[in-house]
Amino acid sequence: MARGDGPGRDQPYTERETVEPPDWFVEQANVSDPTVYDRFEREWPDCWRDAAELLDWETPFETVFRGTDGPPFEWFPGGRLNAAYNCIDRHLPERKNQLALVWEGHLGESRTYTYLELYREVNAFAAALRERGVGPDDVVTLYLPMVPELPVAMLACARLGVQHNVVFAGFSADALATRMERAESAYLITCDGYYRRGSAVAQKNKADNARIAVDHDVSVVVLDRLGRDVHLGDDYDDYHDLLAAHKGAEIEPAPRAADDPLFRIYTSGTTGQPKAVTHTTGGYLAHVAWTARSVLDIKPEDTYWCSADIGWITGHSYIVYGPLALGTTTVLYNGTADHPEKDRLWELIEKYAVDVFYTAPTAVRAFMKWGKQYPQQHDLSSLRLLGTVGEPMDARAWEWYREHIGGGECPVVDTWWQTETGAILVSTLPGVDEMKPGAAGTPLPGIEASVVDRSGTAVEANTAGELVVTRPWPGMPHALLDGTDWGSVPDSAEEWRYYPEDSVSADEDGYITFLGRIDDAINVAGRRFSTKELESTVSGVDGVAEAAVVGANDERTGTAVYTFASPEDGYGESELRDAIEEAVVDAIGGIARPKEIVFTPDLPKTRSGKVMRRLLTAVANDEDLGDTSALRNPEILGEIQSTTSRE
Ligand code: WTA
């Protein structure tokens, strides 16, 4: 088979070529003993002691897991620890002058923090937060782009034992306000603005608008990134003034119970409203550290780079907590892959001699489209392992990534997990398992999952079904520990189930291929949005009588947002188009901007008046419509199709 010409996702999985991890990799891998699967199975749940032992506990846990009779589940009960202590302090005796953070920003601007420097800044900022009145039950919202002050602020919160609530910097003022309101968060850390593609992007005005929209008082800290003289009003503090005022302060890390919350993060759920996911201190940190070690093969002496944004869960787990818990050097990049040139990432990998690189399939598809000449301009030989996360990785992109970025040698891990799972649950172990391009892998040791049909019965190999996780895992969030939200209500741990809402199939070897979401969430360039939330935004626009939003296949972003709207009489299409785009950007942010807005006098409806979104998805994908006999207004489909046929 020619390189770059690998089998696509539509080929039977059994015919795929498998790829063995190379010996040189296995010999140095953190985990290379194949008996790990059996041992974790035999010793479950005690096997997870391996993960907990990667951490330093202030008070040892009494037992690994409690809850064999069903929820509530407890991981590492009795144990107390502090996440910031684990990510910083404990590394100081051995490597205080090793780099913890390497930051690359606007056009060659860069900054580094050793573990000692990180320790000092986190302490000073924690002291400042405490002086501002931040106390144990508070939630501190962080609305910052990819700057070192973001992990500093996260770790300062962790040190104090208060929850952070990171809101992606590209989200709108409304989206920020909703998340602050729901979290009852009275503290906001933001910046005046930041640079993107060479131009300044304003941030503080969005934060100001959110502050006005929130019902309660909000105290704001502003980081000066643009170097302009921004006037700060009452209740605003300057980040650097606070640091200077608390220079040299030391804050005792607050010991936290294993299941005390470490942070919350909002994600798109099945409803139109963002859903809060709260992760624990002990179970979460143990799970991210264990997977960062066994799946991403991170070593303390590595330079590791995950190109995600800390605003999403990937950045929390695998830019900040996992890598720092292992005492490695983690790279932060505030920029895009194609600015100033399309070789930007490869330039950085060469500059920092990155060992492990973790990115999204969307990015790989873009690299592939731009061509191999960009990576070829750089020495990428420092790379040892490549990873992807966030969306299905097709075999062709997998092969290209391994060949042109990994020099045909690096193992590639396709890691599946979610905001809710906190850490990776499905992947190959690169030092143990053979890889199958186009399939993520089996559930990790200690994780039990299967593929079922709608009635919950296991389906046969190579048949599409729904993924179900059938055992608790350490990184599970609070809502699942209680066993009530999102999971089924069980009588015992045996019967407990978690449905991630992913459609999958598994081959004879149990390798899982992810096919897409089942619920109303859509995955645009690895970022999760709720179609319901988008729909209610579009329906709220003056002049829109009715709207439906679906995801359609897109070569670049995996899925793209398609909006179908029926206008009220008297409204022009171009004015409505602008208003819809503006409403989406205001409500969520530019990242959710619809790719297509299609106007139609009516939406396809069943006799009982339900919009048939399945048909709209088929129209958007230019697919066969299948059975349309349930429609009250079948003639509308022809009209919509003639509007959407673009070529
Ligand atoms: C999808 C991101 C295929 C999946 C960490 C999941 C994937 C959703 C993969 C979670 C993968 C994540 N292959 N699909 N390797 N990883 N997904 O919460 O649909 O932003 O449910 O977490 O992304 O998205 P979230």
mmCIF file of N, CA and C and ligand atoms in Angstrom, residues 267-268 312-315 318 358 361 388-393 413-423 426 439-440 498 500-504 512-519 521 523 526-529, ligand 1:
data_model
loop_
_atom_site.group_PDB
_atom_site.id
_atom_site.type_symbol
_atom_site.label_atom_id
_atom_site.label_comp_id
_atom_site.label_asym_id
_atom_site.label_seq_id
_atom_site.Cartn_x
_atom_site.Cartn_y
_atom_site.Cartn_z
ATOM 1 N N THR A 267 -19.589 22.363 29.470
ATOM 2 C CA THR A 267 -19.544 21.747 28.152
ATOM 3 C C THR A 267 -20.959 21.696 27.590
ATOM 4 N N SER A 268 -21.060 21.325 26.315
ATOM 5 C CA SER A 268 -22.383 21.262 25.702
ATOM 6 C C SER A 268 -23.018 19.935 26.027
ATOM 7 N N TRP A 312 -10.422 24.412 26.939
ATOM 8 C CA TRP A 312 -11.192 23.167 26.825
ATOM 9 C C TRP A 312 -10.575 22.136 27.750
ATOM 10 N N ILE A 313 -11.252 21.029 27.929
ATOM 11 C CA ILE A 313 -10.774 20.032 28.897
ATOM 12 C C ILE A 313 -9.395 19.484 28.508
ATOM 13 N N THR A 314 -9.130 19.338 27.213
ATOM 14 C CA THR A 314 -7.830 18.778 26.806
ATOM 15 C C THR A 314 -6.679 19.586 27.397
ATOM 16 N N GLY A 315 -6.833 20.900 27.373
ATOM 17 C CA GLY A 315 -5.781 21.745 27.919
ATOM 18 C C GLY A 315 -5.663 21.615 29.431
ATOM 19 N N TYR A 318 -4.174 17.825 29.827
ATOM 20 C CA TYR A 318 -2.920 17.421 29.180
ATOM 21 C C TYR A 318 -2.032 18.582 28.724
ATOM 22 N N TYR A 358 0.854 16.394 20.750
ATOM 23 C CA TYR A 358 -0.544 15.934 20.887
ATOM 24 C C TYR A 358 -1.439 17.008 20.279
ATOM 25 N N PRO A 361 -7.321 15.897 15.202
ATOM 26 C CA PRO A 361 -7.404 15.440 13.813
ATOM 27 C C PRO A 361 -7.666 16.570 12.816
ATOM 28 N N THR A 388 -3.446 12.145 19.012
ATOM 29 C CA THR A 388 -4.580 12.979 18.603
ATOM 30 C C THR A 388 -5.725 12.793 19.578
ATOM 31 N N VAL A 389 -6.606 13.769 19.599
ATOM 32 C CA VAL A 389 -7.768 13.742 20.482
ATOM 33 C C VAL A 389 -8.850 14.651 19.935
ATOM 34 N N GLY A 390 -10.090 14.316 20.227
ATOM 35 C CA GLY A 390 -11.190 15.259 20.008
ATOM 36 C C GLY A 390 -12.183 14.863 18.953
ATOM 37 N N GLU A 391 -11.755 14.120 17.951
ATOM 38 C CA GLU A 391 -12.685 13.710 16.899
ATOM 39 C C GLU A 391 -12.119 12.448 16.265
ATOM 40 N N PRO A 392 -12.943 11.812 15.443
ATOM 41 C CA PRO A 392 -12.438 10.622 14.766
ATOM 42 C C PRO A 392 -11.225 10.960 13.905
ATOM 43 N N MET A 393 -10.243 10.085 13.919
ATOM 44 C CA MET A 393 -9.020 10.251 13.125
ATOM 45 C C MET A 393 -9.081 9.195 12.042
ATOM 46 N N VAL A 413 -0.899 7.698 18.915
ATOM 47 C CA VAL A 413 -2.026 7.277 19.743
ATOM 48 C C VAL A 413 -3.244 8.139 19.419
ATOM 49 N N ASP A 414 -4.363 7.478 19.132
ATOM 50 C CA ASP A 414 -5.637 8.158 18.894
ATOM 51 C C ASP A 414 -6.419 7.979 20.191
ATOM 52 N N THR A 415 -6.524 9.041 20.944
ATOM 53 C CA THR A 415 -7.039 8.924 22.315
ATOM 54 C C THR A 415 -8.482 9.404 22.387
ATOM 55 N N TRP A 416 -9.342 8.582 22.923
ATOM 56 C CA TRP A 416 -10.748 8.976 23.082
ATOM 57 C C TRP A 416 -11.049 9.280 24.540
ATOM 58 N N TRP A 417 -11.698 10.377 24.755
ATOM 59 C CA TRP A 417 -12.205 10.730 26.081
ATOM 60 C C TRP A 417 -13.109 11.935 25.941
ATOM 61 N N GLN A 418 -13.559 12.487 27.042
ATOM 62 C CA GLN A 418 -14.538 13.578 27.022
ATOM 63 C C GLN A 418 -14.311 14.508 28.210
ATOM 64 N N THR A 419 -14.962 15.650 28.147
ATOM 65 C CA THR A 419 -14.968 16.557 29.296
ATOM 66 C C THR A 419 -15.421 15.775 30.531
ATOM 67 N N GLU A 420 -16.446 14.940 30.356
ATOM 68 C CA GLU A 420 -17.009 14.195 31.479
ATOM 69 C C GLU A 420 -16.058 13.126 32.016
ATOM 70 N N THR A 421 -15.264 12.528 31.136
ATOM 71 C CA THR A 421 -14.404 11.452 31.634
ATOM 72 C C THR A 421 -13.149 12.016 32.289
ATOM 73 N N GLY A 422 -12.809 13.262 32.000
ATOM 74 C CA GLY A 422 -11.672 13.928 32.643
ATOM 75 C C GLY A 422 -10.332 13.529 32.068
ATOM 76 N N ALA A 423 -10.211 12.265 31.694
ATOM 77 C CA ALA A 423 -8.939 11.756 31.196
ATOM 78 C C ALA A 423 -9.233 10.674 30.153
ATOM 79 N N VAL A 426 -10.027 5.450 26.219
ATOM 80 C CA VAL A 426 -9.791 4.500 25.132
ATOM 81 C C VAL A 426 -8.596 4.969 24.307
ATOM 82 N N ALA A 439 -8.736 3.273 13.939
ATOM 83 C CA ALA A 439 -9.405 2.843 15.177
ATOM 84 C C ALA A 439 -8.621 3.416 16.354
ATOM 85 N N ALA A 440 -9.354 3.823 17.395
ATOM 86 C CA ALA A 440 -8.651 4.442 18.518
ATOM 87 C C ALA A 440 -7.854 3.384 19.301
ATOM 88 N N TYR A 498 -22.409 4.177 32.171
ATOM 89 C CA TYR A 498 -22.307 5.562 31.712
ATOM 90 C C TYR A 498 -22.319 5.563 30.188
ATOM 91 N N PRO A 500 -21.625 7.658 27.037
ATOM 92 C CA PRO A 500 -20.971 8.900 26.581
ATOM 93 C C PRO A 500 -21.639 9.562 25.374
ATOM 94 N N GLU A 501 -22.662 8.918 24.797
ATOM 95 C CA GLU A 501 -23.354 9.469 23.621
ATOM 96 C C GLU A 501 -22.464 9.436 22.379
ATOM 97 N N ASP A 502 -21.663 8.403 22.265
ATOM 98 C CA ASP A 502 -20.835 8.242 21.075
ATOM 99 C C ASP A 502 -21.221 6.978 20.332
ATOM 100 N N SER A 503 -21.298 7.109 19.025
ATOM 101 C CA SER A 503 -21.595 5.953 18.199
ATOM 102 C C SER A 503 -20.265 5.318 17.749
ATOM 103 N N VAL A 504 -20.183 4.004 17.882
ATOM 104 C CA VAL A 504 -18.910 3.307 17.677
ATOM 105 C C VAL A 504 -19.122 1.926 17.064
ATOM 106 N N ILE A 512 -11.787 -0.049 19.064
ATOM 107 C CA ILE A 512 -12.989 0.752 18.864
ATOM 108 C C ILE A 512 -12.747 1.847 17.834
ATOM 109 N N THR A 513 -13.666 1.925 16.870
ATOM 110 C CA THR A 513 -13.659 3.030 15.916
ATOM 111 C C THR A 513 -14.814 3.946 16.273
ATOM 112 N N PHE A 514 -14.517 5.216 16.406
ATOM 113 C CA PHE A 514 -15.546 6.197 16.778
ATOM 114 C C PHE A 514 -16.161 6.776 15.526
ATOM 115 N N LEU A 515 -17.490 6.810 15.509
ATOM 116 C CA LEU A 515 -18.192 7.207 14.297
ATOM 117 C C LEU A 515 -18.840 8.580 14.415
ATOM 118 N N GLY A 516 -19.044 9.076 15.618
ATOM 119 C CA GLY A 516 -19.664 10.396 15.775
ATOM 120 C C GLY A 516 -20.555 10.429 16.994
ATOM 121 N N ARG A 517 -21.153 11.580 17.241
ATOM 122 C CA ARG A 517 -21.996 11.737 18.425
ATOM 123 C C ARG A 517 -23.391 11.191 18.147
ATOM 124 N N ILE A 518 -24.055 10.801 19.218
ATOM 125 C CA ILE A 518 -25.426 10.321 19.094
ATOM 126 C C ILE A 518 -26.404 11.432 19.439
ATOM 127 N N ASP A 519 -26.019 12.247 20.396
ATOM 128 C CA ASP A 519 -26.951 13.276 20.877
ATOM 129 C C ASP A 519 -26.921 14.496 19.960
ATOM 130 N N ALA A 521 -25.176 17.048 20.245
ATOM 131 C CA ALA A 521 -23.919 17.787 20.232
ATOM 132 C C ALA A 521 -23.251 17.610 18.875
ATOM 133 N N ASN A 523 -19.506 18.331 16.725
ATOM 134 C CA ASN A 523 -18.085 18.459 17.009
ATOM 135 C C ASN A 523 -17.440 19.215 15.849
ATOM 136 N N GLY A 526 -13.167 19.585 16.572
ATOM 137 C CA GLY A 526 -12.832 19.061 17.896
ATOM 138 C C GLY A 526 -13.442 19.858 19.038
ATOM 139 N N ARG A 527 -14.300 20.806 18.715
ATOM 140 C CA ARG A 527 -14.953 21.568 19.787
ATOM 141 C C ARG A 527 -16.433 21.278 19.797
ATOM 142 N N ARG A 528 -16.917 21.066 21.000
ATOM 143 C CA ARG A 528 -18.262 20.544 21.129
ATOM 144 C C ARG A 528 -19.277 21.658 21.291
ATOM 145 N N PHE A 529 -20.323 21.651 20.468
ATOM 146 C CA PHE A 529 -21.412 22.605 20.604
ATOM 147 C C PHE A 529 -22.720 21.844 20.631
HETATM 148 C C1 WTA B 1 -15.282 13.166 20.490
HETATM 149 C C2 WTA B 1 -12.586 16.302 24.243
HETATM 150 C C3 WTA B 1 -13.304 10.144 18.023
HETATM 151 C C4 WTA B 1 -16.350 12.228 21.017
HETATM 152 C C5 WTA B 1 -11.465 15.503 24.930
HETATM 153 C C6 WTA B 1 -16.490 12.666 22.457
HETATM 154 C C7 WTA B 1 -13.476 11.632 19.751
HETATM 155 C C8 WTA B 1 -16.330 14.149 22.335
HETATM 156 C C9 WTA B 1 -12.159 11.312 20.178
HETATM 157 C C10 WTA B 1 -15.860 14.779 23.616
HETATM 158 C C11 WTA B 1 -11.430 10.351 19.403
HETATM 159 C C12 WTA B 1 -13.014 12.775 21.534
HETATM 160 N N1 WTA B 1 -12.055 9.788 18.354
HETATM 161 N N2 WTA B 1 -14.034 11.037 18.688
HETATM 162 N N3 WTA B 1 -10.179 9.999 19.689
HETATM 163 N N4 WTA B 1 -11.908 12.042 21.291
HETATM 164 N N5 WTA B 1 -13.960 12.545 20.603
HETATM 165 O O1 WTA B 1 -15.947 16.849 25.798
HETATM 166 O O2 WTA B 1 -17.542 12.433 20.306
HETATM 167 O O3 WTA B 1 -14.820 18.351 24.108
HETATM 168 O O4 WTA B 1 -17.724 12.311 23.039
HETATM 169 O O5 WTA B 1 -13.702 16.313 25.051
HETATM 170 O O6 WTA B 1 -15.341 14.321 21.308
HETATM 171 O O7 WTA B 1 -15.619 16.137 23.434
HETATM 172 P P1 WTA B 1 -15.057 16.993 24.631
#
